[in-house]
mmCIF file of C-alpha atoms and ligand atoms in Angstrom:
data_model
loop_
_atom_site.group_PDB
_atom_site.id
_atom_site.type_symbol
_atom_site.label_atom_id
_atom_site.label_comp_id
_atom_site.label_asym_id
_atom_site.label_seq_id
_atom_site.Cartn_x
_atom_site.Cartn_y
_atom_site.Cartn_z
ATOM 1 C CA MET A 363 0.079 -0.067 0.226
ATOM 2 C CA HIS A 364 1.382 3.238 -0.996
ATOM 3 C CA LYS A 365 2.252 5.255 2.622
ATOM 4 C CA ALA A 366 0.227 8.167 2.675
ATOM 5 C CA ALA A 367 -2.495 5.360 1.639
ATOM 6 C CA LYS A 368 -1.888 3.772 4.874
ATOM 7 C CA TRP A 369 -2.228 6.751 7.151
ATOM 8 C CA ARG A 370 -5.146 7.502 5.832
ATOM 9 C CA GLN A 371 -6.960 4.492 6.729
ATOM 10 C CA LEU A 372 -5.708 4.674 10.368
ATOM 11 C CA PHE A 373 -6.733 7.939 10.485
ATOM 12 C CA THR A 374 -10.590 7.835 8.622
ATOM 13 C CA GLN A 375 -10.784 4.847 10.917
ATOM 14 C CA ILE A 376 -11.629 7.430 14.115
ATOM 15 C CA PHE A 377 -15.621 8.407 14.340
ATOM 16 C CA GLY A 378 -15.507 12.364 12.356
ATOM 17 C CA VAL A 379 -12.529 12.026 10.692
ATOM 18 C CA GLY A 380 -13.018 11.833 6.444
ATOM 19 C CA VAL A 381 -10.265 11.428 3.931
ATOM 20 C CA ARG A 382 -9.866 15.519 3.438
ATOM 21 C CA THR A 383 -8.530 15.791 7.471
ATOM 22 C CA ALA A 384 -6.484 12.150 7.250
ATOM 23 C CA ASP A 385 -4.391 13.565 4.447
ATOM 24 C CA ARG A 386 -4.075 17.219 5.587
ATOM 25 C CA TRP A 387 -2.807 15.709 8.816
ATOM 26 C CA TYR A 388 -0.624 13.911 6.679
ATOM 27 C CA ARG A 389 0.479 16.510 4.972
ATOM 28 C CA GLU A 390 1.292 18.415 8.434
ATOM 29 C CA GLY A 391 3.301 15.383 9.957
ATOM 30 C CA LEU A 392 1.398 13.326 11.779
ATOM 31 C CA ARG A 393 1.517 9.542 11.845
ATOM 32 C CA THR A 394 -0.315 7.695 14.784
ATOM 33 C CA LEU A 395 -2.811 7.914 17.250
ATOM 34 C CA ASP A 396 -0.454 9.507 19.566
ATOM 35 C CA ASP A 397 0.468 12.161 17.343
ATOM 36 C CA LEU A 398 -3.302 13.365 17.349
ATOM 37 C CA ARG A 399 -3.542 12.769 20.897
ATOM 38 C CA GLU A 400 -0.489 15.380 21.673
ATOM 39 C CA GLN A 401 -2.303 17.838 19.122
ATOM 40 C CA PRO A 402 -6.029 18.007 20.372
ATOM 41 C CA GLN A 403 -6.488 21.180 19.438
ATOM 42 C CA LYS A 404 -6.655 19.732 15.582
ATOM 43 C CA LEU A 405 -9.340 17.643 16.281
ATOM 44 C CA THR A 406 -13.189 18.623 16.737
ATOM 45 C CA GLN A 407 -15.340 17.629 19.567
ATOM 46 C CA GLN A 408 -16.335 14.319 17.817
ATOM 47 C CA GLN A 409 -13.216 13.652 16.691
ATOM 48 C CA LYS A 410 -11.752 13.403 20.641
ATOM 49 C CA VAL A 411 -14.454 11.118 21.475
ATOM 50 C CA GLY A 412 -13.667 8.988 18.202
ATOM 51 C CA LEU A 413 -10.017 8.840 19.141
ATOM 52 C CA GLN A 414 -10.824 8.611 22.906
ATOM 53 C CA HIS A 415 -12.630 5.696 22.216
ATOM 54 C CA HIS A 416 -11.282 4.276 19.600
ATOM 55 C CA ARG A 417 -10.539 0.707 20.449
ATOM 56 C CA ASP A 418 -14.369 -0.026 21.151
ATOM 57 C CA LEU A 419 -15.309 1.701 18.098
ATOM 58 C CA SER A 420 -12.932 -0.498 16.068
ATOM 59 C CA THR A 421 -13.806 -3.296 17.902
ATOM 60 C CA PRO A 422 -17.254 -5.379 16.305
ATOM 61 C CA VAL A 423 -20.383 -4.763 17.642
ATOM 62 C CA LEU A 424 -22.438 -8.120 18.582
ATOM 63 C CA ARG A 425 -25.903 -9.184 18.413
ATOM 64 C CA SER A 426 -26.488 -9.255 22.231
ATOM 65 C CA ASP A 427 -25.110 -5.684 22.172
ATOM 66 C CA VAL A 428 -27.992 -4.823 19.803
ATOM 67 C CA ASP A 429 -30.488 -6.326 21.562
ATOM 68 C CA ALA A 430 -29.249 -4.375 25.039
ATOM 69 C CA LEU A 431 -29.559 -0.904 23.260
ATOM 70 C CA GLN A 432 -32.923 -1.701 21.532
ATOM 71 C CA GLN A 433 -34.441 -1.807 25.210
ATOM 72 C CA ALA A 434 -32.829 1.270 26.243
ATOM 73 C CA VAL A 435 -33.960 3.354 22.935
ATOM 74 C CA GLU A 436 -37.378 1.889 23.027
ATOM 75 C CA GLU A 437 -37.701 2.285 26.947
ATOM 76 C CA ALA A 438 -36.681 5.555 26.460
ATOM 77 C CA VAL A 439 -38.515 6.357 22.896
ATOM 78 C CA GLY A 440 -42.078 5.110 25.189
ATOM 79 C CA GLN A 441 -41.423 7.523 27.935
ATOM 80 C CA ALA A 442 -40.875 10.658 24.964
ATOM 81 C CA LEU A 443 -43.898 9.955 23.431
ATOM 82 C CA PRO A 444 -46.343 6.971 23.719
ATOM 83 C CA GLY A 445 -46.988 5.044 21.236
ATOM 84 C CA ALA A 446 -43.615 5.513 18.891
ATOM 85 C CA THR A 447 -41.818 3.005 17.690
ATOM 86 C CA VAL A 448 -38.212 1.908 16.770
ATOM 87 C CA THR A 449 -36.938 -0.217 14.257
ATOM 88 C CA LEU A 450 -33.868 -1.737 14.111
ATOM 89 C CA THR A 451 -32.621 -1.391 10.543
ATOM 90 C CA GLY A 452 -28.964 -1.569 9.250
ATOM 91 C CA GLY A 453 -26.738 -4.677 8.656
ATOM 92 C CA PHE A 454 -28.074 -6.440 11.636
ATOM 93 C CA ARG A 455 -31.820 -6.017 10.011
ATOM 94 C CA ARG A 456 -30.756 -8.158 7.442
ATOM 95 C CA GLY A 457 -29.377 -10.601 9.740
ATOM 96 C CA LYS A 458 -25.901 -9.435 9.908
ATOM 97 C CA LEU A 459 -23.884 -10.721 13.242
ATOM 98 C CA GLN A 460 -21.272 -8.208 13.524
ATOM 99 C CA GLY A 461 -21.421 -4.214 12.735
ATOM 100 C CA HIS A 462 -19.653 -1.213 12.881
ATOM 101 C CA ASP A 463 -22.469 0.698 14.407
ATOM 102 C CA VAL A 464 -26.265 -0.043 14.974
ATOM 103 C CA ASP A 465 -29.026 2.202 13.103
ATOM 104 C CA PHE A 466 -32.644 2.176 14.546
ATOM 105 C CA LEU A 467 -35.984 4.000 12.709
ATOM 106 C CA ILE A 468 -37.754 5.651 15.224
ATOM 107 C CA THR A 469 -41.535 6.889 14.239
ATOM 108 C CA HIS A 470 -45.019 7.094 15.644
ATOM 109 C CA PRO A 471 -48.637 6.004 13.836
ATOM 110 C CA LYS A 472 -49.815 9.110 13.790
ATOM 111 C CA GLU A 473 -48.225 11.367 11.049
ATOM 112 C CA GLY A 474 -46.675 14.833 12.218
ATOM 113 C CA GLN A 475 -46.434 13.131 16.321
ATOM 114 C CA GLU A 476 -42.552 12.214 15.723
ATOM 115 C CA ALA A 477 -42.068 15.876 15.602
ATOM 116 C CA GLY A 478 -39.956 17.383 18.804
ATOM 117 C CA LEU A 479 -39.530 13.543 19.673
ATOM 118 C CA LEU A 480 -36.125 12.921 19.064
ATOM 119 C CA PRO A 481 -34.213 15.708 21.343
ATOM 120 C CA ARG A 482 -36.813 13.856 24.371
ATOM 121 C CA VAL A 483 -35.397 10.565 23.547
ATOM 122 C CA MET A 484 -31.829 11.990 23.746
ATOM 123 C CA ARG A 485 -32.619 13.579 27.488
ATOM 124 C CA HIS A 486 -34.267 10.736 28.447
ATOM 125 C CA LEU A 487 -31.204 8.149 27.253
ATOM 126 C CA GLN A 488 -28.876 10.853 28.044
ATOM 127 C CA ASP A 489 -30.707 10.651 32.401
ATOM 128 C CA GLN A 490 -29.765 6.945 31.633
ATOM 129 C CA GLY A 491 -26.347 7.874 31.515
ATOM 130 C CA LEU A 492 -26.076 6.050 28.548
ATOM 131 C CA ILE A 493 -25.070 8.965 25.956
ATOM 132 C CA LEU A 494 -20.653 9.674 25.815
ATOM 133 C CA TYR A 495 -21.063 11.943 22.562
ATOM 134 C CA HIS A 496 -24.131 12.752 20.460
ATOM 135 C CA GLN A 497 -24.464 15.246 17.436
ATOM 136 C CA HIS A 498 -28.653 15.748 16.526
ATOM 137 C CA GLN A 499 -29.117 16.996 12.885
ATOM 138 C CA HIS A 500 -31.810 18.580 11.856
ATOM 139 C CA SER A 501 -34.359 17.552 9.225
ATOM 140 C CA ARG A 502 -33.636 19.375 6.164
ATOM 141 C CA TRP A 503 -36.288 20.363 4.972
ATOM 142 C CA GLU A 504 -36.790 20.445 1.139
ATOM 143 C CA SER A 505 -40.072 20.625 -1.392
ATOM 144 C CA PRO A 506 -41.163 17.067 -1.994
ATOM 145 C CA THR A 507 -39.622 17.214 -5.717
ATOM 146 C CA ARG A 508 -36.362 18.540 -4.945
ATOM 147 C CA LEU A 509 -35.940 15.819 -2.119
ATOM 148 C CA ALA A 510 -37.315 12.741 -4.784
ATOM 149 C CA GLN A 511 -34.173 14.205 -7.035
ATOM 150 C CA GLN A 512 -31.963 12.958 -4.228
ATOM 151 C CA SER A 513 -30.515 9.720 -4.970
ATOM 152 C CA HIS A 514 -27.753 9.651 -1.870
ATOM 153 C CA MET A 515 -28.261 11.270 1.672
ATOM 154 C CA ASP A 516 -31.684 11.669 2.940
ATOM 155 C CA ALA A 517 -33.030 14.450 4.798
ATOM 156 C CA PHE A 518 -34.494 12.732 7.747
ATOM 157 C CA GLU A 519 -33.965 14.293 11.631
ATOM 158 C CA ARG A 520 -31.208 12.051 12.988
ATOM 159 C CA SER A 521 -28.698 11.583 15.633
ATOM 160 C CA PHE A 522 -25.705 10.275 15.299
ATOM 161 C CA CYS A 523 -24.467 9.102 19.092
ATOM 162 C CA ILE A 524 -21.878 6.781 20.868
ATOM 163 C CA PHE A 525 -23.574 5.082 23.641
ATOM 164 C CA ARG A 526 -22.076 3.934 26.952
ATOM 165 C CA LEU A 527 -23.181 0.436 26.820
ATOM 166 C CA PRO A 528 -22.963 -1.408 29.793
ATOM 167 C CA GLN A 529 -22.006 -4.899 29.825
ATOM 168 C CA PRO A 530 -22.834 -8.089 31.613
ATOM 169 C CA PRO A 531 -20.154 -9.329 33.418
ATOM 170 C CA ALA A 532 -20.446 -12.734 31.720
ATOM 171 C CA ALA A 533 -19.507 -11.476 28.429
ATOM 172 C CA ALA A 534 -16.401 -10.626 29.409
ATOM 173 C CA VAL A 535 -14.709 -13.598 30.020
ATOM 174 C CA GLY A 536 -14.812 -14.600 26.593
ATOM 175 C CA GLY A 537 -12.036 -13.570 24.956
ATOM 176 C CA SER A 538 -12.715 -9.221 25.576
ATOM 177 C CA THR A 539 -9.162 -7.505 24.903
ATOM 178 C CA ARG A 540 -10.666 -5.553 27.878
ATOM 179 C CA PRO A 541 -11.384 -8.362 30.530
ATOM 180 C CA CYS A 542 -12.609 -5.952 32.921
ATOM 181 C CA ALA A 543 -14.746 -3.580 31.481
ATOM 182 C CA SER A 544 -18.249 -2.946 32.666
ATOM 183 C CA TRP A 545 -19.317 -0.997 29.171
ATOM 184 C CA LYS A 546 -18.555 -0.161 26.006
ATOM 185 C CA ALA A 547 -18.851 2.812 23.643
ATOM 186 C CA VAL A 548 -21.073 2.109 20.462
ATOM 187 C CA ARG A 549 -21.740 3.785 17.697
ATOM 188 C CA VAL A 550 -25.372 4.380 17.084
ATOM 189 C CA ASP A 551 -27.884 6.289 14.513
ATOM 190 C CA LEU A 552 -30.660 7.529 15.749
ATOM 191 C CA VAL A 553 -33.289 8.359 12.552
ATOM 192 C CA VAL A 554 -36.847 9.795 12.264
ATOM 193 C CA ALA A 555 -39.178 9.612 9.851
ATOM 194 C CA PRO A 556 -43.055 10.564 9.554
ATOM 195 C CA ILE A 557 -45.217 7.110 9.253
ATOM 196 C CA SER A 558 -45.871 8.413 5.667
ATOM 197 C CA GLN A 559 -42.152 7.673 4.522
ATOM 198 C CA PHE A 560 -41.253 5.340 6.565
ATOM 199 C CA PRO A 561 -41.298 2.397 4.294
ATOM 200 C CA PHE A 562 -39.157 4.353 2.254
ATOM 201 C CA ALA A 563 -36.889 5.023 5.076
ATOM 202 C CA LEU A 564 -36.982 1.497 6.310
ATOM 203 C CA LEU A 565 -35.699 0.022 3.054
ATOM 204 C CA GLY A 566 -33.431 2.278 2.469
ATOM 205 C CA TRP A 567 -32.160 1.936 6.013
ATOM 206 C CA THR A 568 -31.565 -1.548 6.238
ATOM 207 C CA GLY A 569 -28.919 -1.446 2.617
ATOM 208 C CA SER A 570 -26.748 -2.877 1.855
ATOM 209 C CA LYS A 571 -25.124 -0.015 0.638
ATOM 210 C CA LEU A 572 -25.263 -1.924 -2.498
ATOM 211 C CA PHE A 573 -28.521 -3.237 -2.849
ATOM 212 C CA GLN A 574 -30.014 0.414 -2.212
ATOM 213 C CA ARG A 575 -27.886 1.596 -4.664
ATOM 214 C CA GLU A 576 -28.714 -1.400 -7.457
ATOM 215 C CA LEU A 577 -32.518 -1.360 -6.757
ATOM 216 C CA ARG A 578 -32.563 2.650 -7.364
ATOM 217 C CA ARG A 579 -30.931 2.192 -10.950
ATOM 218 C CA PHE A 580 -33.121 -0.483 -11.774
ATOM 219 C CA SER A 581 -36.202 1.756 -10.223
ATOM 220 C CA ARG A 582 -35.050 4.785 -12.588
ATOM 221 C CA LYS A 583 -33.559 2.650 -15.770
ATOM 222 C CA GLU A 584 -36.167 0.441 -16.144
ATOM 223 C CA LYS A 585 -39.530 1.562 -14.462
ATOM 224 C CA GLY A 586 -38.705 5.534 -14.577
ATOM 225 C CA LEU A 587 -39.578 6.058 -11.634
ATOM 226 C CA TRP A 588 -36.623 7.653 -8.784
ATOM 227 C CA LEU A 589 -36.501 5.832 -5.722
ATOM 228 C CA ASN A 590 -35.183 7.080 -2.628
ATOM 229 C CA SER A 591 -35.236 6.923 1.550
ATOM 230 C CA HIS A 592 -38.499 9.341 1.348
ATOM 231 C CA GLY A 593 -40.628 8.352 -1.815
ATOM 232 C CA LEU A 594 -40.982 6.843 -5.206
ATOM 233 C CA PHE A 595 -41.503 9.790 -7.545
ATOM 234 C CA ASP A 596 -42.903 9.227 -11.247
ATOM 235 C CA PRO A 597 -41.329 12.303 -12.965
ATOM 236 C CA GLU A 598 -44.275 12.178 -15.830
ATOM 237 C CA GLN A 599 -47.418 12.086 -13.763
ATOM 238 C CA LYS A 600 -45.434 14.324 -11.074
ATOM 239 C CA THR A 601 -46.660 11.583 -8.541
ATOM 240 C CA PHE A 602 -45.479 9.793 -5.926
ATOM 241 C CA PHE A 603 -46.654 6.509 -4.676
ATOM 242 C CA HIS A 604 -48.641 5.972 -1.371
ATOM 243 C CA VAL A 605 -47.608 3.135 0.686
ATOM 244 C CA THR A 606 -47.799 1.331 3.856
ATOM 245 C CA SER A 607 -45.373 -1.514 3.551
ATOM 246 C CA GLU A 608 -41.560 -2.467 2.308
ATOM 247 C CA GLU A 609 -43.646 -4.864 0.139
ATOM 248 C CA ASP A 610 -45.830 -2.230 -1.069
ATOM 249 C CA ILE A 611 -42.621 -0.337 -2.897
ATOM 250 C CA PHE A 612 -41.660 -4.030 -4.038
ATOM 251 C CA ARG A 613 -44.780 -4.738 -5.712
ATOM 252 C CA HIS A 614 -44.892 -0.940 -7.365
ATOM 253 C CA LEU A 615 -41.229 -1.836 -8.799
ATOM 254 C CA GLY A 616 -42.840 -4.968 -10.479
ATOM 255 C CA LEU A 617 -40.109 -7.133 -8.132
ATOM 256 C CA GLU A 618 -41.003 -9.922 -5.634
ATOM 257 C CA TYR A 619 -40.393 -9.316 -2.568
ATOM 258 C CA LEU A 620 -36.937 -9.544 -0.859
ATOM 259 C CA PRO A 621 -36.614 -10.256 2.602
ATOM 260 C CA PRO A 622 -33.704 -8.323 4.278
ATOM 261 C CA GLU A 623 -31.647 -11.293 4.684
ATOM 262 C CA GLN A 624 -31.677 -11.702 0.988
ATOM 263 C CA ARG A 625 -30.576 -8.156 0.694
ATOM 264 C CA ASN A 626 -26.777 -8.473 1.510
ATOM 265 C CA ALA A 627 -25.298 -8.036 -2.314
HETATM 266 N N1 LIG B 1732 -27.998 5.021 5.137
HETATM 267 C C1 LIG B 1732 -28.134 6.199 4.605
HETATM 268 N N2 LIG B 1732 -27.839 7.655 4.948
HETATM 269 C C2 LIG B 1732 -27.041 7.722 5.452
HETATM 270 C C3 LIG B 1732 -26.034 6.315 6.047
HETATM 271 C C4 LIG B 1732 -26.538 5.260 5.836
HETATM 272 O O1 LIG B 1732 -28.919 6.218 3.353
HETATM 273 N N3 LIG B 1732 -26.384 8.880 5.913
HETATM 274 C C5 LIG B 1732 -28.091 3.610 4.824
HETATM 275 C C6 LIG B 1732 -27.306 3.297 3.860
HETATM 276 C C7 LIG B 1732 -27.252 1.700 4.183
HETATM 277 C C8 LIG B 1732 -27.863 1.294 5.410
HETATM 278 O O2 LIG B 1732 -28.057 2.927 5.671
HETATM 279 O O3 LIG B 1732 -27.558 0.508 3.372
HETATM 280 C C9 LIG B 1732 -27.093 1.425 6.634
HETATM 281 O O4 LIG B 1732 -26.155 2.044 6.895
HETATM 282 P P1 LIG B 1732 -24.203 1.467 7.325
HETATM 283 O O5 LIG B 1732 -23.486 2.418 6.990
HETATM 284 O O6 LIG B 1732 -24.957 1.718 9.041
HETATM 285 O O7 LIG B 1732 -24.451 0.383 6.568
HETATM 286 P P2 LIG B 1732 -24.748 -1.369 7.697
HETATM 287 O O8 LIG B 1732 -25.548 -1.022 8.522
HETATM 288 O O9 LIG B 1732 -25.570 -2.223 6.533
HETATM 289 O O10 LIG B 1732 -23.182 -2.155 8.211
HETATM 290 P P3 LIG B 1732 -22.270 -1.678 9.274
HETATM 291 O O11 LIG B 1732 -23.111 -0.689 10.305
HETATM 292 O O12 LIG B 1732 -21.783 -2.744 10.285
HETATM 293 O O13 LIG B 1732 -20.825 -1.136 8.738
HETATM 294 MG MG1 LIG B 1733 -24.795 -0.196 10.621
#
């Protein structure tokens, strides 16, 4: 591997560090994580936390962690707004046994009720001592037709978090690198979608990235329809499809339904 590429890989593994930052640090002569620790003024708050918990965050998240997290998030969501629901998405919904983070989608069966929910959820989680770091991103509202054109990033309200996940004593025995650790840092994404867009958000956030890219390409090229995490748009009729499930979306695309476990492309 080219030398600069090696350090780029080391640095971009840190939560909050992209390729451009990694390359700049390399040009500035930084080479190791310890070099970074000695230059805290060069780091954003997010990168400091990423560096601080680097070992945990580069350890795979396990299925047992997911169950504990889901329980904690469901409890906080239930307290913040009764009736609101939490759905596991990402790789773990596809049946993966390990992951780099845990992705949850939050909604409420009554459209509009989800507004203002996330800050309340975060407050409950913080009160439980479960949050090491979080960064709130407001929903970036655009006109529906502008949203329909976006093929990559979605505009949902979300929180990028690092949870402080308590570890059961038994887990520490099984070959952990930190036998006495009573907790571990875990990356969690909490995303909020209004119920009308929920099936699209669920499909998009379940991934895999490659599967979604192919599905969107198929939709556009073969069906002339624009699919993303907000909706399915017919650019000729200028209309959106109304759906209540992922199955509906596959049906509108003329495809047989594929369960999440078969989307690991
Ligand atoms: N996703 C998205 N918008 C983002 C981030 C992710 O639409 N800003 C989608 C793309 C992925 C899915 O969500 O298909 C999950 O993203 P992850 O990066 O969490 O990937 P996985 O969960 O599939 O794998 P892992 O977390 O184990 O790396
Ligand atoms: Mg994930």
